[in-house]
PDB file of C-alpha atoms in Angstrom:
ATOM      1  CA  UNK A   1      -0.006  -0.050  -0.034  1.00 44.00           C
ATOM      2  CA  UNK A   2       2.898   2.446   0.626  1.00 43.00           C
ATOM      3  CA  UNK A   3       4.387   1.842  -2.733  1.00 45.00           C
ATOM      4  CA  UNK A   4       1.026   2.415  -4.580  1.00 44.00           C
ATOM      5  CA  UNK A   5       0.428   5.713  -2.351  1.00 45.00           C
ATOM      6  CA  UNK A   6       4.116   6.877  -3.383  1.00 45.00           C
ATOM      7  CA  UNK A   7       3.443   6.113  -6.955  1.00 42.00           C
ATOM      8  CA  UNK A   8       0.169   7.980  -6.928  1.00 41.00           C
ATOM      9  CA  UNK A   9       1.765  10.922  -5.221  1.00 43.00           C
ATOM     10  CA  UNK A  10       4.600  11.110  -7.951  1.00 44.00           C
ATOM     11  CA  UNK A  11       1.965  11.021 -10.713  1.00 43.00           C
ATOM     12  CA  UNK A  12       0.061  13.808  -8.998  1.00 42.00           C
ATOM     13  CA  UNK A  13       3.303  15.955  -8.843  1.00 41.00           C
ATOM     14  CA  UNK A  14       4.070  15.475 -12.347  1.00 44.00           C
ATOM     15  CA  UNK A  15       0.524  16.456 -13.310  1.00 42.00           C
ATOM     16  CA  UNK A  16       0.757  19.595 -11.039  1.00 41.00           C
ATOM     17  CA  UNK A  17       4.123  20.610 -12.615  1.00 38.00           C
ATOM     18  CA  UNK A  18       3.087  20.211 -16.113  1.00 42.00           C
ATOM     19  CA  UNK A  19      -0.605  21.176 -16.045  1.00 38.00           C
ATOM     20  CA  UNK A  20      -2.118  24.582 -15.535  1.00 37.00           C
ATOM     21  CA  UNK A  21      -5.572  24.710 -13.919  1.00 36.00           C
ATOM     22  CA  UNK A  22      -7.841  27.614 -14.370  1.00 36.00           C
ATOM     23  CA  UNK A  23     -11.165  28.034 -12.658  1.00 35.00           C
ATOM     24  CA  UNK A  24     -13.872  30.293 -13.493  1.00 34.00           C
ATOM     25  CA  UNK A  25     -14.816  32.564 -10.510  1.00 36.00           C
ATOM     26  CA  UNK A  26     -18.239  32.607  -8.988  1.00 36.00           C
ATOM     27  CA  UNK A  27     -20.575  35.122 -10.571  1.00 40.00           C
ATOM     28  CA  UNK A  28     -22.478  37.187  -8.083  1.00 40.00           C
ATOM     29  CA  UNK A  29     -26.218  37.709  -8.576  1.00 43.00           C
ATOM     30  CA  UNK A  30     -27.119  41.047 -10.099  1.00 43.00           C
ATOM     31  CA  UNK A  31     -29.111  43.382  -8.203  1.00 42.00           C
ATOM     32  CA  UNK A  32     -31.177  45.391 -10.653  1.00 41.00           C
ATOM     33  CA  UNK A  33     -32.348  42.709 -12.956  1.00 42.00           C
ATOM     34  CA  UNK A  34     -32.734  40.151 -10.371  1.00 40.00           C
ATOM     35  CA  UNK A  35     -34.761  42.178  -7.993  1.00 40.00           C
ATOM     36  CA  UNK A  36     -37.099  43.195 -10.804  1.00 40.00           C
ATOM     37  CA  UNK A  37     -37.788  39.625 -12.220  1.00 43.00           C
ATOM     38  CA  UNK A  38     -37.640  37.889  -8.713  1.00 44.00           C
ATOM     39  CA  UNK A  39     -35.102  35.420  -9.903  1.00 46.00           C
ATOM     40  CA  UNK A  40     -31.661  35.001  -8.461  1.00 43.00           C
ATOM     41  CA  UNK A  41     -29.013  33.446 -10.638  1.00 43.00           C
ATOM     42  CA  UNK A  42     -27.287  30.547  -9.131  1.00 42.00           C
ATOM     43  CA  UNK A  43     -23.526  30.563  -8.872  1.00 43.00           C
ATOM     44  CA  UNK A  44     -21.673  28.832 -11.688  1.00 43.00           C
ATOM     45  CA  UNK A  45     -18.512  26.960 -11.383  1.00 39.00           C
ATOM     46  CA  UNK A  46     -16.078  26.260 -14.127  1.00 42.00           C
ATOM     47  CA  UNK A  47     -13.085  23.865 -14.282  1.00 38.00           C
ATOM     48  CA  UNK A  48     -10.729  23.380 -17.122  1.00 43.00           C
ATOM     49  CA  UNK A  49      -7.259  21.962 -17.759  1.00 41.00           C
ATOM     50  CA  UNK A  50      -4.900  23.380 -20.097  1.00 47.00           C
ATOM     51  CA  UNK A  51      -1.339  22.440 -21.128  1.00 45.00           C
ATOM     52  CA  UNK A  52       1.318  25.187 -21.285  1.00 48.00           C
ATOM     53  CA  UNK A  53       3.055  24.034 -24.430  1.00 48.00           C
ATOM     54  CA  UNK A  54       0.429  22.047 -26.513  1.00 49.00           C
ATOM     55  CA  UNK A  55       0.884  18.284 -27.583  1.00 49.00           C
ATOM     56  CA  UNK A  56       4.616  18.295 -27.221  1.00 51.00           C
ATOM     57  CA  UNK A  57       4.558  19.167 -23.492  1.00 56.00           C
ATOM     58  CA  UNK A  58       1.779  16.724 -22.954  1.00 52.00           C
ATOM     59  CA  UNK A  59       3.837  13.920 -24.539  1.00 62.00           C
ATOM     60  CA  UNK A  60       6.756  14.939 -22.340  1.00 65.00           C
ATOM     61  CA  UNK A  61       4.572  14.711 -19.261  1.00 73.00           C
ATOM     62  CA  UNK A  62       3.566  11.143 -20.209  1.00 73.00           C
ATOM     63  CA  UNK A  63       7.100  10.271 -20.822  1.00 71.00           C
ATOM     64  CA  UNK A  64       8.049  11.652 -17.305  1.00 80.00           C
ATOM     65  CA  UNK A  65       5.115   9.659 -15.741  1.00 81.00           C
ATOM     66  CA  UNK A  66       6.368   6.419 -17.498  1.00 74.00           C
ATOM     67  CA  UNK A  67      10.092   6.989 -16.286  1.00 76.00           C
ATOM     68  CA  UNK A  68       8.980   7.440 -12.701  1.00 80.00           C
ATOM     69  CA  UNK A  69       6.813   4.420 -12.901  1.00 78.00           C
ATOM     70  CA  UNK A  70       9.648   2.326 -14.031  1.00 73.00           C
ATOM     71  CA  UNK A  71      11.836   3.750 -11.211  1.00 78.00           C
ATOM     72  CA  UNK A  72       9.104   2.865  -8.690  1.00 80.00           C
ATOM     73  CA  UNK A  73       8.959  -0.747 -10.142  1.00 78.00           C
ATOM     74  CA  UNK A  74      12.866  -0.990 -10.328  1.00 77.00           C
ATOM     75  CA  UNK A  75      13.100  -3.026  -6.996  1.00 79.00           C
ATOM     76  CA  UNK A  76      10.489  -5.383  -8.121  1.00 78.00           C
ATOM     77  CA  UNK A  77      12.252  -5.937 -11.675  1.00 75.00           C
ATOM     78  CA  UNK A  78      15.574  -6.623  -9.805  1.00 74.00           C
ATOM     79  CA  UNK A  79      13.906  -9.160  -7.570  1.00 81.00           C
ATOM     80  CA  UNK A  80      11.934 -11.033 -10.327  1.00 83.00           C
ATOM     81  CA  UNK A  81      14.164 -10.987 -13.137  1.00 86.00           C
ATOM     82  CA  UNK A  82      17.573 -11.779 -11.521  1.00 88.00           C
ATOM     83  CA  UNK A  83      19.123 -14.339  -9.206  1.00 88.00           C
ATOM     84  CA  UNK A  84      18.092 -12.226  -6.188  1.00 91.00           C
ATOM     85  CA  UNK A  85      15.185 -14.305  -5.132  1.00 90.00           C
ATOM     86  CA  UNK A  86      17.032 -17.742  -5.041  1.00 92.00           C
ATOM     87  CA  UNK A  87      20.023 -16.196  -3.226  1.00 92.00           C
ATOM     88  CA  UNK A  88      18.017 -14.453  -0.517  1.00 92.00           C
ATOM     89  CA  UNK A  89      15.691 -17.403   0.213  1.00 93.00           C
ATOM     90  CA  UNK A  90      18.750 -19.741   0.742  1.00 93.00           C
ATOM     91  CA  UNK A  91      20.400 -17.234   3.110  1.00 92.00           C
ATOM     92  CA  UNK A  92      17.226 -17.034   5.016  1.00 92.00           C
ATOM     93  CA  UNK A  93      17.145 -20.849   5.173  1.00 92.00           C
ATOM     94  CA  UNK A  94      20.679 -21.014   6.399  1.00 91.00           C
ATOM     95  CA  UNK A  95      19.925 -18.610   9.325  1.00 90.00           C
ATOM     96  CA  UNK A  96      16.692 -20.519  10.191  1.00 89.00           C
ATOM     97  CA  UNK A  97      18.700 -23.824  10.114  1.00 88.00           C
ATOM     98  CA  UNK A  98      21.369 -22.477  12.579  1.00 86.00           C
ATOM     99  CA  UNK A  99      18.417 -21.099  14.824  1.00 83.00           C
ATOM    100  CA  UNK A 100      20.386 -17.891  15.588  1.00 83.00           C
ATOM    101  CA  UNK A 101      17.091 -15.814  15.387  1.00 78.00           C
ATOM    102  CA  UNK A 102      18.283 -12.483  13.976  1.00 79.00           C
ATOM    103  CA  UNK A 103      21.989 -13.127  13.396  1.00 81.00           C
ATOM    104  CA  UNK A 104      23.048 -12.154  10.855  1.00 87.00           C
ATOM    105  CA  UNK A 105      20.292  -9.427  10.652  1.00 88.00           C
ATOM    106  CA  UNK A 106      18.149  -8.962   7.606  1.00 89.00           C
ATOM    107  CA  UNK A 107      20.029  -5.845   6.443  1.00 91.00           C
ATOM    108  CA  UNK A 108      23.367  -8.031   6.224  1.00 91.00           C
ATOM    109  CA  UNK A 109      21.508 -10.804   4.378  1.00 91.00           C
ATOM    110  CA  UNK A 110      19.730  -8.537   1.819  1.00 91.00           C
ATOM    111  CA  UNK A 111      22.997  -6.632   1.277  1.00 91.00           C
ATOM    112  CA  UNK A 112      25.044 -10.022   0.742  1.00 91.00           C
ATOM    113  CA  UNK A 113      22.226 -11.225  -1.607  1.00 91.00           C
ATOM    114  CA  UNK A 114      22.366  -7.906  -3.653  1.00 90.00           C
ATOM    115  CA  UNK A 115      26.105  -7.949  -4.154  1.00 92.00           C
ATOM    116  CA  UNK A 116      26.020 -11.582  -5.072  1.00 91.00           C
ATOM    117  CA  UNK A 117      23.242 -10.803  -7.522  1.00 90.00           C
ATOM    118  CA  UNK A 118      25.333  -8.189  -9.216  1.00 90.00           C
ATOM    119  CA  UNK A 119      28.219 -10.650  -9.288  1.00 91.00           C
ATOM    120  CA  UNK A 120      26.003 -13.359 -11.022  1.00 90.00           C
ATOM    121  CA  UNK A 121      24.213 -10.954 -13.292  1.00 88.00           C
ATOM    122  CA  UNK A 122      27.427  -8.992 -14.269  1.00 89.00           C
ATOM    123  CA  UNK A 123      27.758 -10.509 -17.716  1.00 90.00           C
ATOM    124  CA  UNK A 124      23.994 -10.050 -18.419  1.00 89.00           C
ATOM    125  CA  UNK A 125      24.256  -6.346 -17.186  1.00 88.00           C
ATOM    126  CA  UNK A 126      27.311  -5.736 -19.350  1.00 89.00           C
ATOM    127  CA  UNK A 127      25.556  -7.174 -22.424  1.00 88.00           C
ATOM    128  CA  UNK A 128      22.487  -4.986 -21.865  1.00 86.00           C
ATOM    129  CA  UNK A 129      24.762  -1.833 -21.561  1.00 86.00           C
ATOM    130  CA  UNK A 130      26.747  -2.703 -24.750  1.00 87.00           C
ATOM    131  CA  UNK A 131      23.832  -3.441 -26.911  1.00 85.00           C
ATOM    132  CA  UNK A 132      20.941  -1.115 -25.601  1.00 84.00           C
ATOM    133  CA  UNK A 133      22.089   1.490 -23.307  1.00 82.00           C
ATOM    134  CA  UNK A 134      25.067   2.861 -25.093  1.00 84.00           C
ATOM    135  CA  UNK A 135      23.475   2.874 -28.553  1.00 83.00           C
ATOM    136  CA  UNK A 136      20.409   4.610 -27.154  1.00 82.00           C
ATOM    137  CA  UNK A 137      22.583   7.275 -25.384  1.00 83.00           C
ATOM    138  CA  UNK A 138      24.505   7.811 -28.775  1.00 82.00           C
ATOM    139  CA  UNK A 139      21.174   8.135 -30.595  1.00 80.00           C
ATOM    140  CA  UNK A 140      21.752   5.154 -33.082  1.00 83.00           C
ATOM    141  CA  UNK A 141      18.679   3.315 -31.924  1.00 80.00           C
ATOM    142  CA  UNK A 142      15.144   4.424 -30.691  1.00 82.00           C
ATOM    143  CA  UNK A 143      13.752   3.571 -27.390  1.00 77.00           C
ATOM    144  CA  UNK A 144      11.599   0.812 -28.678  1.00 80.00           C
ATOM    145  CA  UNK A 145      14.647  -0.818 -30.262  1.00 82.00           C
ATOM    146  CA  UNK A 146      16.623  -0.399 -27.027  1.00 82.00           C
ATOM    147  CA  UNK A 147      13.862  -2.089 -25.124  1.00 82.00           C
ATOM    148  CA  UNK A 148      13.665  -5.092 -27.521  1.00 84.00           C
ATOM    149  CA  UNK A 149      17.487  -5.466 -27.620  1.00 84.00           C
ATOM    150  CA  UNK A 150      18.042  -4.911 -23.813  1.00 84.00           C
ATOM    151  CA  UNK A 151      15.385  -7.363 -22.812  1.00 86.00           C
ATOM    152  CA  UNK A 152      17.035 -10.370 -24.778  1.00 88.00           C
ATOM    153  CA  UNK A 153      19.969 -10.922 -22.347  1.00 88.00           C
ATOM    154  CA  UNK A 154      17.642 -11.065 -19.493  1.00 88.00           C
ATOM    155  CA  UNK A 155      15.250 -13.384 -21.225  1.00 88.00           C
ATOM    156  CA  UNK A 156      18.152 -15.649 -22.140  1.00 89.00           C
ATOM    157  CA  UNK A 157      19.180 -15.856 -18.605  1.00 89.00           C
ATOM    158  CA  UNK A 158      15.676 -16.687 -17.419  1.00 89.00           C
ATOM    159  CA  UNK A 159      15.203 -19.364 -20.088  1.00 88.00           C
ATOM    160  CA  UNK A 160      18.549 -20.988 -19.053  1.00 87.00           C
ATOM    161  CA  UNK A 161      17.514 -21.155 -15.447  1.00 87.00           C
ATOM    162  CA  UNK A 162      13.817 -22.021 -15.674  1.00 85.00           C
ATOM    163  CA  UNK A 163      12.422 -25.624 -15.770  1.00 84.00           C
ATOM    164  CA  UNK A 164      10.692 -26.759 -18.984  1.00 84.00           C
ATOM    165  CA  UNK A 165       7.858 -28.113 -16.764  1.00 86.00           C
ATOM    166  CA  UNK A 166       7.151 -24.559 -15.426  1.00 85.00           C
ATOM    167  CA  UNK A 167       7.215 -23.104 -18.976  1.00 86.00           C
ATOM    168  CA  UNK A 168       4.788 -25.758 -20.175  1.00 84.00           C
ATOM    169  CA  UNK A 169       2.540 -24.954 -17.201  1.00 86.00           C
ATOM    170  CA  UNK A 170       2.281 -21.409 -18.000  1.00 86.00           C
ATOM    171  CA  UNK A 171       1.656 -22.134 -21.751  1.00 84.00           C
ATOM    172  CA  UNK A 172      -1.219 -24.422 -20.787  1.00 84.00           C
ATOM    173  CA  UNK A 173      -2.792 -21.928 -18.321  1.00 85.00           C
ATOM    174  CA  UNK A 174      -2.411 -19.159 -21.030  1.00 80.00           C
ATOM    175  CA  UNK A 175      -3.742 -21.473 -23.801  1.00 79.00           C
ATOM    176  CA  UNK A 176      -0.719 -20.599 -25.936  1.00 80.00           C
ATOM    177  CA  UNK A 177       1.196 -22.664 -28.419  1.00 80.00           C
ATOM    178  CA  UNK A 178       4.718 -23.741 -28.072  1.00 77.00           C
ATOM    179  CA  UNK A 179       7.361 -21.880 -30.044  1.00 78.00           C
ATOM    180  CA  UNK A 180      10.398 -23.457 -31.788  1.00 78.00           C
ATOM    181  CA  UNK A 181      12.735 -20.618 -30.675  1.00 81.00           C
ATOM    182  CA  UNK A 182      12.315 -20.146 -26.908  1.00 79.00           C
ATOM    183  CA  UNK A 183      13.319 -16.491 -27.370  1.00 82.00           C
ATOM    184  CA  UNK A 184      10.129 -15.947 -29.073  1.00 81.00           C
ATOM    185  CA  UNK A 185       8.155 -16.326 -25.964  1.00 83.00           C
ATOM    186  CA  UNK A 186       6.741 -13.226 -24.253  1.00 83.00           C
ATOM    187  CA  UNK A 187       7.933 -11.980 -20.832  1.00 83.00           C
ATOM    188  CA  UNK A 188       4.406 -12.655 -19.633  1.00 85.00           C
ATOM    189  CA  UNK A 189       5.163 -16.471 -19.948  1.00 87.00           C
ATOM    190  CA  UNK A 190       8.879 -16.346 -19.161  1.00 88.00           C
ATOM    191  CA  UNK A 191       8.820 -14.354 -16.035  1.00 88.00           C
ATOM    192  CA  UNK A 192       6.323 -16.493 -13.990  1.00 88.00           C
ATOM    193  CA  UNK A 193       7.956 -19.675 -15.155  1.00 90.00           C
ATOM    194  CA  UNK A 194      11.375 -18.264 -14.106  1.00 91.00           C
ATOM    195  CA  UNK A 195       9.940 -17.296 -10.602  1.00 91.00           C
ATOM    196  CA  UNK A 196       8.451 -20.686 -10.029  1.00 90.00           C
ATOM    197  CA  UNK A 197      11.787 -22.503 -10.837  1.00 90.00           C
ATOM    198  CA  UNK A 198      13.763 -20.048  -8.611  1.00 91.00           C
ATOM    199  CA  UNK A 199      11.457 -20.875  -5.564  1.00 92.00           C
ATOM    200  CA  UNK A 200      11.607 -24.645  -6.301  1.00 91.00           C
ATOM    201  CA  UNK A 201      15.283 -24.496  -6.388  1.00 90.00           C
ATOM    202  CA  UNK A 202      15.813 -22.390  -3.416  1.00 92.00           C
ATOM    203  CA  UNK A 203      13.681 -24.602  -1.272  1.00 94.00           C
ATOM    204  CA  UNK A 204      15.455 -27.763  -2.515  1.00 93.00           C
ATOM    205  CA  UNK A 205      18.774 -26.177  -1.382  1.00 92.00           C
ATOM    206  CA  UNK A 206      17.250 -25.026   1.790  1.00 91.00           C
ATOM    207  CA  UNK A 207      16.139 -28.636   2.494  1.00 92.00           C
ATOM    208  CA  UNK A 208      19.634 -29.894   1.999  1.00 91.00           C
ATOM    209  CA  UNK A 209      20.937 -27.310   4.290  1.00 91.00           C
ATOM    210  CA  UNK A 210      18.642 -28.234   7.098  1.00 90.00           C
ATOM    211  CA  UNK A 211      19.623 -31.988   7.048  1.00 90.00           C
ATOM    212  CA  UNK A 212      22.965 -31.931   9.132  1.00 88.00           C
ATOM    213  CA  UNK A 213      21.400 -29.404  11.559  1.00 88.00           C
ATOM    214  CA  UNK A 214      18.329 -31.672  12.074  1.00 88.00           C
ATOM    215  CA  UNK A 215      20.661 -34.566  12.997  1.00 87.00           C
ATOM    216  CA  UNK A 216      22.410 -32.401  15.573  1.00 87.00           C
ATOM    217  CA  UNK A 217      19.033 -31.519  16.993  1.00 83.00           C
ATOM    218  CA  UNK A 218      18.029 -35.246  17.346  1.00 86.00           C
ATOM    219  CA  UNK A 219      21.312 -36.176  18.820  1.00 85.00           C
ATOM    220  CA  UNK A 220      21.075 -33.505  21.517  1.00 83.00           C
ATOM    221  CA  UNK A 221      17.340 -34.146  22.296  1.00 83.00           C
ATOM    222  CA  UNK A 222      18.229 -38.102  22.686  1.00 84.00           C
ATOM    223  CA  UNK A 223      21.126 -37.278  25.059  1.00 82.00           C
ATOM    224  CA  UNK A 224      18.896 -34.926  27.181  1.00 79.00           C
ATOM    225  CA  UNK A 225      16.039 -37.445  27.462  1.00 80.00           C
ATOM    226  CA  UNK A 226      18.588 -40.244  28.334  1.00 80.00           C
ATOM    227  CA  UNK A 227      19.869 -37.939  31.134  1.00 78.00           C
ATOM    228  CA  UNK A 228      16.326 -37.165  32.283  1.00 76.00           C
ATOM    229  CA  UNK A 229      16.620 -33.471  31.424  1.00 73.00           C
ATOM    230  CA  UNK A 230      13.393 -33.319  29.498  1.00 71.00           C
ATOM    231  CA  UNK A 231      12.466 -29.855  30.766  1.00 73.00           C
ATOM    232  CA  UNK A 232      15.608 -28.342  29.124  1.00 71.00           C
ATOM    233  CA  UNK A 233      14.872 -27.113  25.445  1.00 75.00           C
ATOM    234  CA  UNK A 234      17.035 -29.088  23.082  1.00 72.00           C
ATOM    235  CA  UNK A 235      17.644 -25.945  20.939  1.00 74.00           C
ATOM    236  CA  UNK A 236      19.205 -24.130  23.668  1.00 76.00           C
ATOM    237  CA  UNK A 237      21.960 -26.798  23.720  1.00 79.00           C
ATOM    238  CA  UNK A 238      22.237 -27.649  20.138  1.00 80.00           C
ATOM    239  CA  UNK A 239      22.648 -24.216  18.902  1.00 83.00           C
ATOM    240  CA  UNK A 240      26.347 -23.708  19.917  1.00 84.00           C
ATOM    241  CA  UNK A 241      27.053 -27.287  18.324  1.00 86.00           C
ATOM    242  CA  UNK A 242      25.518 -26.039  15.143  1.00 87.00           C
ATOM    243  CA  UNK A 243      27.502 -22.802  15.151  1.00 88.00           C
ATOM    244  CA  UNK A 244      30.655 -24.820  15.791  1.00 88.00           C
ATOM    245  CA  UNK A 245      29.876 -27.351  12.918  1.00 86.00           C
ATOM    246  CA  UNK A 246      29.115 -24.520  10.676  1.00 87.00           C
ATOM    247  CA  UNK A 247      32.455 -22.735  11.443  1.00 88.00           C
ATOM    248  CA  UNK A 248      34.565 -25.759  11.319  1.00 89.00           C
ATOM    249  CA  UNK A 249      32.964 -26.725   7.870  1.00 86.00           C
ATOM    250  CA  UNK A 250      33.465 -23.108   6.577  1.00 85.00           C
ATOM    251  CA  UNK A 251      29.652 -23.054   6.051  1.00 86.00           C
ATOM    252  CA  UNK A 252      29.400 -19.584   4.420  1.00 90.00           C
ATOM    253  CA  UNK A 253      32.038 -20.585   1.785  1.00 89.00           C
ATOM    254  CA  UNK A 254      30.350 -23.809   0.854  1.00 89.00           C
ATOM    255  CA  UNK A 255      26.849 -22.313   0.698  1.00 90.00           C
ATOM    256  CA  UNK A 256      27.746 -19.202  -1.428  1.00 91.00           C
ATOM    257  CA  UNK A 257      30.190 -21.076  -3.761  1.00 90.00           C
ATOM    258  CA  UNK A 258      27.831 -23.851  -4.515  1.00 89.00           C
ATOM    259  CA  UNK A 259      24.821 -21.423  -4.669  1.00 90.00           C
ATOM    260  CA  UNK A 260      26.787 -19.337  -7.417  1.00 90.00           C
ATOM    261  CA  UNK A 261      27.619 -22.522  -9.334  1.00 89.00           C
ATOM    262  CA  UNK A 262      23.895 -23.401  -9.561  1.00 88.00           C
ATOM    263  CA  UNK A 263      23.531 -20.308 -12.013  1.00 86.00           C
ATOM    264  CA  UNK A 264      26.225 -21.691 -14.294  1.00 78.00           C
ATOM    265  CA  UNK A 265      24.619 -23.663 -17.159  1.00 64.00           C
TER     266      UNK A 265
END
């Protein structure tokens, strides 16, 4: 709701800056004519919207609104079209498996996931910059051509990562036919298929991360029950052993390195 309110506010500000509003003042009833006839003229209100520079300024205003809308949606685009989703979910599963509550905090996990995303997506971003942004800056291609060319590296990345089963599911739900070239699919089909695949991959990796820590919980719980200490929570005793195992195995290195390798196809 806050994002929607911010977007509406920006749109209103753009309209205020580019549109001039003129209101017709209230007309007071005349004294002579009105008194003789007995009729009192009702007040009239007028409201009109005029642009200061014609159609060119109106087109510029629409372009500004579109740019601000893209800026507002940039975080969602970063999350949905890149490796950010899988990385962040795996990091959260790691913290939950360690049972360390808020250590590392969310800011650290999000920052780490963001920089790992830039590392994984660096070749894709470089290709977008070379093929779309720089030619558009030089004026050799139009905005429509820049969008079509710039989307292709992102689409290729998503097609390399998604599961064919998810793609077929989206095609079936949308009653669309399969294409010979996967690059011919629309983003409306590719993006949800990619997100479904990312969620599945992240949860599979999270399950594998949980297994050794569950074994530690079971061993600690069995030892406490054999000692008759059933009132002592097993997680209180098992957490130091989890942290010790994670440090001795160089857990962060193992998780991050193998997580990045999952994006190599």
